[in-house]
């Protein structure tokens, strides 16, 4: 028999071809896929499987080994019913080597069968990002800043980067800052910075643009999720949180003390040194008014704390000082501090001992403390609160912002190397492409 084997494409209608030919139907495979599909065919000639045993039946249908196919003097239509794609590829290669007359169909790659076809990312060997055009036609300072900062970081990464009002067809990526001026006329590996989508017309514009553009990059998970809910293709949208310049430093808590130092230690002035040993000078500074603190202030400054010291009491200065505090401190046990009353009048917090007339002020004790350990514990908690606030954006730098774009761009051009390295370090960027 003359060898005539054809591997059918997705568009080749299985049922139409079978109805127009007299070919014998052979199911290849007798696993879970075959168990699910065999009932849909009434004319199965036999089942072929490499694990076939002599005389075996599959639901009453004869089972043969692949070598037996060449013994048949029949025109065959072989339907490969195997789940794993690499196995199906191996089966096709084996069939191509046989001397048979057969049309070979792939159950998972034929328009006649309503199977899920997973979209696979095309990997391109030696693909790399070497040139990026940042398309910025807007004269607004914020968008221009994004373009300038990204250019700076791209150049640091060894990637040629230019800012222009139009696309560069020679660039590996054209990144549009922002989306609203992009016209999807030509596929230039375009990505779109998406922000401030506040009308349905903008949503529809993005849908239109992403028919050509490779990826829309939002600034937040929330915006990404909203756009997906409104019909923007999930596979074409991700998010990268914006950056901050890293030049603004957190304001320190200003702690106030407004009493003099007494020789009999009634105010326990030296306790300030013990408290300073337990807190971080990056988060606290002191304003002290009262005589006798010179030696203690010198030691506190040596520990790295900023101290504004007023050795003499001046009423006008005092009236301005109290409202400038964040917390008023007092650790004495001599019935109370008059400065405590003024602190409450100014509406500032208090970290003081719960004694004397302190106890008679309703809601006046913000943090009552009895021991040095209590004061350190309260101030450490305030320090941690400030640290948590600051650390919320510590990694939101222009360097990281740009690196996350590079990872997304690598994904777009088919580069495999390095794009999975940071999948457990953050959730945006390339990780928002993969995750639902």
Short mmCIF file of C-alpha atoms in Angstrom, two decimals:
data_model
loop_
_atom_site.label_atom_id
_atom_site.label_comp_id
_atom_site.label_asym_id
_atom_site.label_seq_id
_atom_site.Cartn_x
_atom_site.Cartn_y
_atom_site.Cartn_z
CA UNK A 1 0.00 0.00 0.00
CA UNK A 2 1.30 3.40 -0.91
CA UNK A 3 2.14 5.47 2.11
CA UNK A 4 -0.15 8.45 2.42
CA UNK A 5 -0.25 10.11 5.81
CA UNK A 6 -1.53 13.63 6.47
CA UNK A 7 -1.45 15.53 9.74
CA UNK A 8 -4.64 17.55 9.85
CA UNK A 9 -4.76 21.15 11.04
CA UNK A 10 -7.08 22.84 13.51
CA UNK A 11 -9.33 24.11 10.70
CA UNK A 12 -9.78 20.66 9.10
CA UNK A 13 -13.33 19.68 10.04
CA UNK A 14 -13.17 16.13 11.41
CA UNK A 15 -16.84 15.34 10.91
CA UNK A 16 -16.99 16.77 7.40
CA UNK A 17 -13.92 14.88 6.28
CA UNK A 18 -15.19 11.63 7.80
CA UNK A 19 -18.58 11.98 6.13
CA UNK A 20 -16.95 12.52 2.74
CA UNK A 21 -14.52 9.60 3.01
CA UNK A 22 -14.70 5.91 3.75
CA UNK A 23 -11.87 5.87 6.24
CA UNK A 24 -11.88 3.62 9.28
CA UNK A 25 -11.83 5.51 12.59
CA UNK A 26 -9.03 4.58 15.00
CA UNK A 27 -8.87 6.14 18.46
CA UNK A 28 -5.26 6.44 19.62
CA UNK A 29 -5.08 6.07 23.39
CA UNK A 30 -7.34 4.32 25.85
CA UNK A 31 -6.85 6.51 28.93
CA UNK A 32 -9.13 9.09 30.54
CA UNK A 33 -9.61 11.09 27.33
CA UNK A 34 -10.70 8.05 25.33
CA UNK A 35 -13.03 7.02 28.16
CA UNK A 36 -14.78 10.39 27.84
CA UNK A 37 -15.01 10.60 24.06
CA UNK A 38 -15.59 7.08 22.72
CA UNK A 39 -19.35 7.25 23.40
CA UNK A 40 -19.61 10.11 20.91
CA UNK A 41 -18.61 7.83 18.00
CA UNK A 42 -20.60 4.84 16.72
CA UNK A 43 -18.14 3.70 14.08
CA UNK A 44 -14.85 3.13 15.90
CA UNK A 45 -12.90 0.49 13.99
CA UNK A 46 -10.32 -0.12 16.73
CA UNK A 47 -8.37 1.50 19.53
CA UNK A 48 -4.59 1.81 19.32
CA UNK A 49 -2.38 2.02 22.40
CA UNK A 50 1.27 1.19 23.03
CA UNK A 51 0.25 -0.76 26.15
CA UNK A 52 -2.17 -2.98 24.21
CA UNK A 53 -2.29 -6.65 25.17
CA UNK A 54 -3.16 -9.41 22.73
CA UNK A 55 -6.92 -9.90 22.47
CA UNK A 56 -7.74 -6.94 24.71
CA UNK A 57 -11.01 -5.04 24.25
CA UNK A 58 -11.87 -1.43 25.08
CA UNK A 59 -15.62 -1.36 25.79
CA UNK A 60 -16.01 -4.15 23.24
CA UNK A 61 -13.75 -2.46 20.70
CA UNK A 62 -10.58 -4.33 19.59
CA UNK A 63 -7.31 -2.87 20.90
CA UNK A 64 -4.14 -3.04 18.81
CA UNK A 65 -0.53 -2.01 19.29
CA UNK A 66 0.97 0.79 17.10
CA UNK A 67 2.96 -1.74 15.05
CA UNK A 68 -0.28 -3.42 14.02
CA UNK A 69 -1.34 -0.31 12.11
CA UNK A 70 1.10 -1.14 9.32
CA UNK A 71 -0.48 -4.58 8.98
CA UNK A 72 -3.85 -3.09 8.01
CA UNK A 73 -4.81 -2.72 4.39
CA UNK A 74 -7.25 0.06 5.24
CA UNK A 75 -7.54 3.79 4.80
CA UNK A 76 -7.53 5.13 8.32
CA UNK A 77 -8.54 8.24 10.23
CA UNK A 78 -6.58 8.30 13.47
CA UNK A 79 -7.92 10.53 16.25
CA UNK A 80 -5.28 11.09 18.93
CA UNK A 81 -7.02 11.13 22.32
CA UNK A 82 -4.14 11.92 24.67
CA UNK A 83 -4.06 14.86 27.09
CA UNK A 84 -0.37 15.76 27.29
CA UNK A 85 0.85 17.75 24.32
CA UNK A 86 4.40 16.38 24.36
CA UNK A 87 3.00 12.83 24.20
CA UNK A 88 0.81 13.82 21.27
CA UNK A 89 3.86 15.22 19.49
CA UNK A 90 5.71 11.95 20.02
CA UNK A 91 2.74 9.98 18.66
CA UNK A 92 2.60 12.13 15.52
CA UNK A 93 6.34 11.65 14.94
CA UNK A 94 5.91 7.89 15.32
CA UNK A 95 2.96 7.77 12.90
CA UNK A 96 4.89 9.79 10.33
CA UNK A 97 7.54 7.08 10.30
CA UNK A 98 4.98 4.34 9.46
CA UNK A 99 3.94 2.99 6.09
CA UNK A 100 0.20 3.63 6.46
CA UNK A 101 -2.58 5.48 4.67
CA UNK A 102 -4.03 7.78 7.34
CA UNK A 103 -5.41 11.18 8.16
CA UNK A 104 -4.23 12.06 11.67
CA UNK A 105 -6.43 14.32 13.81
CA UNK A 106 -5.62 15.79 17.22
CA UNK A 107 -8.67 15.84 19.53
CA UNK A 108 -7.22 18.88 21.31
CA UNK A 109 -6.39 20.72 18.12
CA UNK A 110 -9.42 20.47 15.88
CA UNK A 111 -12.26 22.89 15.33
CA UNK A 112 -14.82 20.06 15.47
CA UNK A 113 -14.28 19.50 19.19
CA UNK A 114 -15.12 22.07 21.82
CA UNK A 115 -11.94 21.65 23.84
CA UNK A 116 -10.12 24.25 25.87
CA UNK A 117 -7.06 25.50 24.01
CA UNK A 118 -4.49 26.91 26.38
CA UNK A 119 -2.67 29.89 24.97
CA UNK A 120 1.06 29.34 25.20
CA UNK A 121 3.64 32.04 25.44
CA UNK A 122 6.11 31.92 22.60
CA UNK A 123 9.67 31.71 23.88
CA UNK A 124 12.26 33.35 21.62
CA UNK A 125 15.83 32.23 22.09
CA UNK A 126 18.34 35.04 22.77
CA UNK A 127 15.56 37.65 22.95
CA UNK A 128 16.56 40.69 24.99
CA UNK A 129 15.55 44.27 25.69
CA UNK A 130 18.22 46.58 24.27
CA UNK A 131 16.24 49.65 23.20
CA UNK A 132 13.11 51.30 24.62
CA UNK A 133 11.22 54.32 23.36
CA UNK A 134 9.27 56.19 26.03
CA UNK A 135 6.45 57.84 24.11
CA UNK A 136 5.36 60.96 25.99
CA UNK A 137 3.37 63.63 24.15
CA UNK A 138 1.90 65.16 27.29
CA UNK A 139 3.51 68.32 28.66
CA UNK A 140 2.24 67.75 32.21
CA UNK A 141 5.10 67.69 34.70
CA UNK A 142 4.00 64.47 36.40
CA UNK A 143 3.91 62.36 33.21
CA UNK A 144 7.15 63.94 32.01
CA UNK A 145 8.69 63.05 35.36
CA UNK A 146 7.70 59.40 34.87
CA UNK A 147 9.37 59.43 31.46
CA UNK A 148 12.56 61.10 32.72
CA UNK A 149 12.88 58.84 35.77
CA UNK A 150 12.33 55.69 33.71
CA UNK A 151 14.86 56.82 31.13
CA UNK A 152 17.41 57.42 33.87
CA UNK A 153 16.90 53.95 35.36
CA UNK A 154 16.87 52.22 31.96
CA UNK A 155 20.21 53.78 31.09
CA UNK A 156 21.61 52.59 34.42
CA UNK A 157 20.48 49.07 33.44
CA UNK A 158 22.40 49.27 30.17
CA UNK A 159 19.29 49.69 28.01
CA UNK A 160 19.22 52.38 25.36
CA UNK A 161 16.31 54.68 26.17
CA UNK A 162 14.89 57.75 24.47
CA UNK A 163 11.89 59.97 25.08
CA UNK A 164 9.89 60.98 22.02
CA UNK A 165 6.45 62.05 20.89
CA UNK A 166 6.09 59.12 18.49
CA UNK A 167 6.97 55.45 18.30
CA UNK A 168 10.35 54.11 17.21
CA UNK A 169 9.85 51.08 14.97
CA UNK A 170 13.43 49.98 15.68
CA UNK A 171 12.86 49.84 19.45
CA UNK A 172 12.20 46.54 21.22
CA UNK A 173 9.43 48.23 23.23
CA UNK A 174 7.43 51.42 22.80
CA UNK A 175 6.02 52.41 26.21
CA UNK A 176 3.31 55.07 26.07
CA UNK A 177 3.05 57.55 28.96
CA UNK A 178 0.13 57.63 29.19
CA UNK A 179 -2.47 55.61 27.31
CA UNK A 180 -4.87 58.36 26.22
CA UNK A 181 -2.81 59.56 23.22
CA UNK A 182 -1.91 56.11 21.86
CA UNK A 183 -3.34 55.23 18.44
CA UNK A 184 -3.27 51.46 17.66
CA UNK A 185 -2.22 51.80 14.03
CA UNK A 186 0.88 49.61 13.97
CA UNK A 187 2.11 46.82 16.24
CA UNK A 188 5.38 48.10 17.71
CA UNK A 189 5.42 46.03 20.90
CA UNK A 190 3.49 48.80 22.62
CA UNK A 191 2.73 48.94 26.34
CA UNK A 192 0.44 51.51 27.88
CA UNK A 193 0.69 53.29 31.22
CA UNK A 194 -2.93 53.28 32.44
CA UNK A 195 -4.06 55.70 35.10
CA UNK A 196 -7.07 57.82 36.08
CA UNK A 197 -9.67 55.79 34.22
CA UNK A 198 -12.82 57.53 35.39
CA UNK A 199 -15.28 57.30 32.47
CA UNK A 200 -16.75 54.48 30.40
CA UNK A 201 -15.33 56.13 27.28
CA UNK A 202 -11.81 55.64 28.65
CA UNK A 203 -12.60 52.00 29.37
CA UNK A 204 -13.81 51.53 25.79
CA UNK A 205 -10.70 53.31 24.50
CA UNK A 206 -8.46 50.90 26.41
CA UNK A 207 -10.38 47.91 25.02
CA UNK A 208 -9.84 49.31 21.52
CA UNK A 209 -6.15 50.02 22.11
CA UNK A 210 -5.40 46.58 23.53
CA UNK A 211 -6.50 44.96 20.29
CA UNK A 212 -3.02 45.98 19.10
CA UNK A 213 -1.01 46.99 22.18
CA UNK A 214 0.69 44.13 23.99
CA UNK A 215 -0.04 45.15 27.59
CA UNK A 216 -1.83 47.79 29.62
CA UNK A 217 0.02 48.58 32.85
CA UNK A 218 -2.15 50.03 35.62
CA UNK A 219 -0.89 51.69 38.79
CA UNK A 220 -2.90 49.52 41.17
CA UNK A 221 -4.45 46.10 41.58
CA UNK A 222 -7.78 47.85 42.18
CA UNK A 223 -7.79 49.57 38.78
CA UNK A 224 -6.64 46.38 37.06
CA UNK A 225 -9.47 44.42 38.68
CA UNK A 226 -12.08 47.07 37.78
CA UNK A 227 -11.01 47.08 34.14
CA UNK A 228 -11.13 43.29 33.96
CA UNK A 229 -14.65 43.36 35.42
CA UNK A 230 -15.62 45.80 32.66
CA UNK A 231 -14.38 43.49 29.92
CA UNK A 232 -10.73 44.40 29.38
CA UNK A 233 -8.83 41.15 28.50
CA UNK A 234 -7.15 39.85 31.66
CA UNK A 235 -4.18 38.47 29.74
CA UNK A 236 -3.41 41.94 28.43
CA UNK A 237 -3.42 43.90 31.64
CA UNK A 238 -1.29 44.04 34.77
CA UNK A 239 -0.27 46.60 37.36
CA UNK A 240 2.91 48.20 38.71
CA UNK A 241 2.65 50.43 41.76
CA UNK A 242 4.05 53.95 41.17
CA UNK A 243 7.32 55.22 42.63
CA UNK A 244 8.28 57.90 45.12
CA UNK A 245 11.53 59.83 45.00
CA UNK A 246 12.96 58.62 48.30
CA UNK A 247 14.13 62.10 49.29
CA UNK A 248 11.41 62.87 51.82
CA UNK A 249 12.34 61.65 55.29
CA UNK A 250 9.84 60.91 58.05
CA UNK A 251 9.22 63.63 60.60
CA UNK A 252 10.43 62.72 64.06
CA UNK A 253 8.12 62.62 67.04
CA UNK A 254 8.72 65.75 69.08
CA UNK A 255 8.77 64.95 72.80
CA UNK A 256 8.45 67.84 75.26
CA UNK A 257 9.73 68.30 78.81
CA UNK A 258 9.01 71.56 80.67
CA UNK A 259 10.39 71.40 84.17
CA UNK A 260 13.73 72.24 85.79
CA UNK A 261 16.20 69.79 87.28
CA UNK A 262 16.09 69.58 91.07
CA UNK A 263 19.00 68.60 93.29
CA UNK A 264 16.77 66.27 95.30
CA UNK A 265 15.86 64.34 92.09
CA UNK A 266 12.15 64.79 92.75
CA UNK A 267 11.50 64.90 88.98
CA UNK A 268 13.80 61.92 88.25
CA UNK A 269 15.50 63.94 85.50
CA UNK A 270 18.23 61.35 84.93
CA UNK A 271 15.60 58.87 83.77
CA UNK A 272 15.76 60.56 80.37
CA UNK A 273 19.13 58.90 79.70
CA UNK A 274 17.70 55.48 80.52
CA UNK A 275 14.75 56.09 78.20
CA UNK A 276 17.05 57.21 75.39
CA UNK A 277 18.99 53.97 75.70
CA UNK A 278 15.84 52.10 74.65
CA UNK A 279 14.61 54.18 71.70
CA UNK A 280 15.85 55.13 68.22
CA UNK A 281 17.08 58.71 67.56
CA UNK A 282 15.86 58.37 63.95
CA UNK A 283 12.30 58.62 65.24
CA UNK A 284 12.43 61.04 68.20
CA UNK A 285 13.70 64.49 69.12
CA UNK A 286 13.31 66.54 72.29
CA UNK A 287 12.30 70.05 73.21
CA UNK A 288 13.23 70.86 76.78
CA UNK A 289 12.54 74.04 78.72
CA UNK A 290 13.92 74.42 82.25
CA UNK A 291 17.16 75.10 84.08
CA UNK A 292 19.77 72.49 84.98
CA UNK A 293 19.48 70.14 81.97
CA UNK A 294 22.84 71.05 80.39
CA UNK A 295 24.77 67.91 81.36
CA UNK A 296 21.88 65.57 80.52
CA UNK A 297 21.23 67.32 77.18
CA UNK A 298 24.89 66.87 76.27
CA UNK A 299 24.67 63.13 76.95
CA UNK A 300 21.39 62.81 75.04
CA UNK A 301 22.94 64.55 72.03
CA UNK A 302 25.88 62.13 72.16
CA UNK A 303 23.36 59.32 71.73
CA UNK A 304 22.31 60.86 68.41
CA UNK A 305 19.16 62.70 69.46
CA UNK A 306 18.30 66.21 68.34
CA UNK A 307 17.55 68.45 71.34
CA UNK A 308 16.18 71.97 71.30
CA UNK A 309 17.01 73.32 74.74
CA UNK A 310 15.71 76.44 76.49
CA UNK A 311 17.59 76.78 79.81
CA UNK A 312 15.52 79.76 80.92
CA UNK A 313 11.75 79.87 81.13
CA UNK A 314 10.24 82.37 78.73
CA UNK A 315 6.46 82.51 78.68
CA UNK A 316 6.02 83.61 75.06
CA UNK A 317 8.39 80.88 73.88
CA UNK A 318 6.64 78.39 76.13
CA UNK A 319 3.24 79.24 74.64
CA UNK A 320 4.61 78.51 71.17
CA UNK A 321 6.56 75.42 72.26
CA UNK A 322 3.71 73.40 73.77
CA UNK A 323 1.53 73.19 70.60
CA UNK A 324 4.62 72.18 68.57
CA UNK A 325 4.96 68.92 70.50
CA UNK A 326 3.65 65.49 69.57
CA UNK A 327 3.78 64.15 73.13
CA UNK A 328 4.40 65.65 76.53
CA UNK A 329 6.65 63.60 78.84
CA UNK A 330 6.64 63.47 82.61
CA UNK A 331 7.90 60.64 84.80
CA UNK A 332 7.87 62.31 88.22
CA UNK A 333 5.67 61.21 91.15
CA UNK A 334 5.22 64.54 92.95
CA UNK A 335 1.48 64.99 92.32
CA UNK A 336 1.76 66.32 88.79
CA UNK A 337 3.19 68.67 86.20
CA UNK A 338 1.61 71.99 85.26
CA UNK A 339 2.97 71.50 81.78
CA UNK A 340 0.71 68.46 81.54
CA UNK A 341 -2.34 70.74 81.81
CA UNK A 342 -1.06 73.03 79.07
CA UNK A 343 -0.34 70.01 76.87
CA UNK A 344 -3.97 68.92 77.22
CA UNK A 345 -5.14 72.46 76.47
CA UNK A 346 -3.07 72.29 73.27
CA UNK A 347 -4.64 68.93 72.34
CA UNK A 348 -1.39 67.01 72.25
CA UNK A 349 -0.76 63.50 73.52
CA UNK A 350 0.65 62.77 76.94
CA UNK A 351 3.03 60.09 78.19
CA UNK A 352 3.02 60.69 81.91
CA UNK A 353 2.70 59.03 85.31
CA UNK A 354 -0.85 58.22 86.49
CA UNK A 355 -0.78 60.14 89.80
CA UNK A 356 -1.92 63.34 91.48
CA UNK A 357 -4.12 65.61 89.48
CA UNK A 358 -3.14 63.74 86.34
CA UNK A 359 -5.78 61.24 87.42
CA UNK A 360 -8.47 63.90 87.71
CA UNK A 361 -8.34 64.92 84.04
CA UNK A 362 -10.94 62.98 82.13
CA UNK A 363 -9.36 61.31 79.07
CA UNK A 364 -6.13 63.20 79.68
CA UNK A 365 -3.75 60.28 80.06
CA UNK A 366 -2.90 59.14 76.52
CA UNK A 367 -0.26 56.67 77.72
CA UNK A 368 0.00 56.27 81.52
CA UNK A 369 3.44 54.96 82.55
CA UNK A 370 4.90 54.02 85.93
CA UNK A 371 8.36 52.68 85.12
CA UNK A 372 11.20 53.42 82.73
CA UNK A 373 10.29 50.17 80.96
CA UNK A 374 6.74 51.49 80.50
CA UNK A 375 8.00 54.68 78.84
CA UNK A 376 10.35 52.75 76.57
CA UNK A 377 7.56 50.34 75.65
CA UNK A 378 5.17 53.14 74.69
CA UNK A 379 7.78 55.02 72.66
CA UNK A 380 8.88 51.80 70.96
CA UNK A 381 5.29 51.17 69.87
CA UNK A 382 5.10 54.69 68.44
CA UNK A 383 8.38 54.04 66.67
CA UNK A 384 7.02 50.83 65.19
CA UNK A 385 3.86 52.58 63.99
CA UNK A 386 5.96 55.18 62.18
CA UNK A 387 8.27 52.49 60.80
CA UNK A 388 5.31 50.54 59.39
CA UNK A 389 3.96 53.68 57.73
CA UNK A 390 7.31 54.55 56.18
CA UNK A 391 8.08 50.97 55.11
CA UNK A 392 4.78 50.81 53.19
CA UNK A 393 6.56 52.64 50.34
CA UNK A 394 10.23 51.99 51.10
CA UNK A 395 10.55 49.72 48.06
CA UNK A 396 8.40 51.90 45.81
CA UNK A 397 11.49 53.36 44.15
CA UNK A 398 12.07 54.42 40.57
CA UNK A 399 14.67 51.69 40.27
CA UNK A 400 12.18 48.98 41.24
CA UNK A 401 9.39 50.59 39.21
CA UNK A 402 11.53 50.45 36.08
CA UNK A 403 12.87 46.94 36.78
CA UNK A 404 9.29 45.65 37.02
CA UNK A 405 8.55 47.18 33.62
CA UNK A 406 11.62 45.48 32.18
CA UNK A 407 10.35 42.12 33.46
CA UNK A 408 6.98 42.68 31.78
CA UNK A 409 8.70 43.73 28.56
CA UNK A 410 10.87 40.60 28.64
CA UNK A 411 7.69 38.55 28.91
CA UNK A 412 6.21 40.37 25.92
CA UNK A 413 9.17 39.77 23.60
CA UNK A 414 9.41 36.10 24.61
CA UNK A 415 12.47 36.22 26.87
CA UNK A 416 12.47 33.51 29.50
CA UNK A 417 15.59 34.22 31.53
CA UNK A 418 15.12 36.02 34.83
CA UNK A 419 11.43 36.89 34.66
CA UNK A 420 10.45 34.39 37.37
CA UNK A 421 13.25 35.29 39.81
CA UNK A 422 11.22 37.71 41.93
CA UNK A 423 7.86 35.96 42.04
CA UNK A 424 7.81 35.76 45.87
CA UNK A 425 9.17 39.27 46.51
CA UNK A 426 6.22 41.37 45.33
CA UNK A 427 2.77 40.97 43.82
CA UNK A 428 2.74 43.58 41.08
CA UNK A 429 4.75 43.68 37.86
CA UNK A 430 5.26 40.36 36.11
CA UNK A 431 3.58 38.54 39.01
CA UNK A 432 0.32 40.36 38.28
CA UNK A 433 0.50 38.98 34.73
CA UNK A 434 0.51 35.39 35.98
CA UNK A 435 -1.81 35.59 38.96
CA UNK A 436 -5.58 35.99 38.86
#
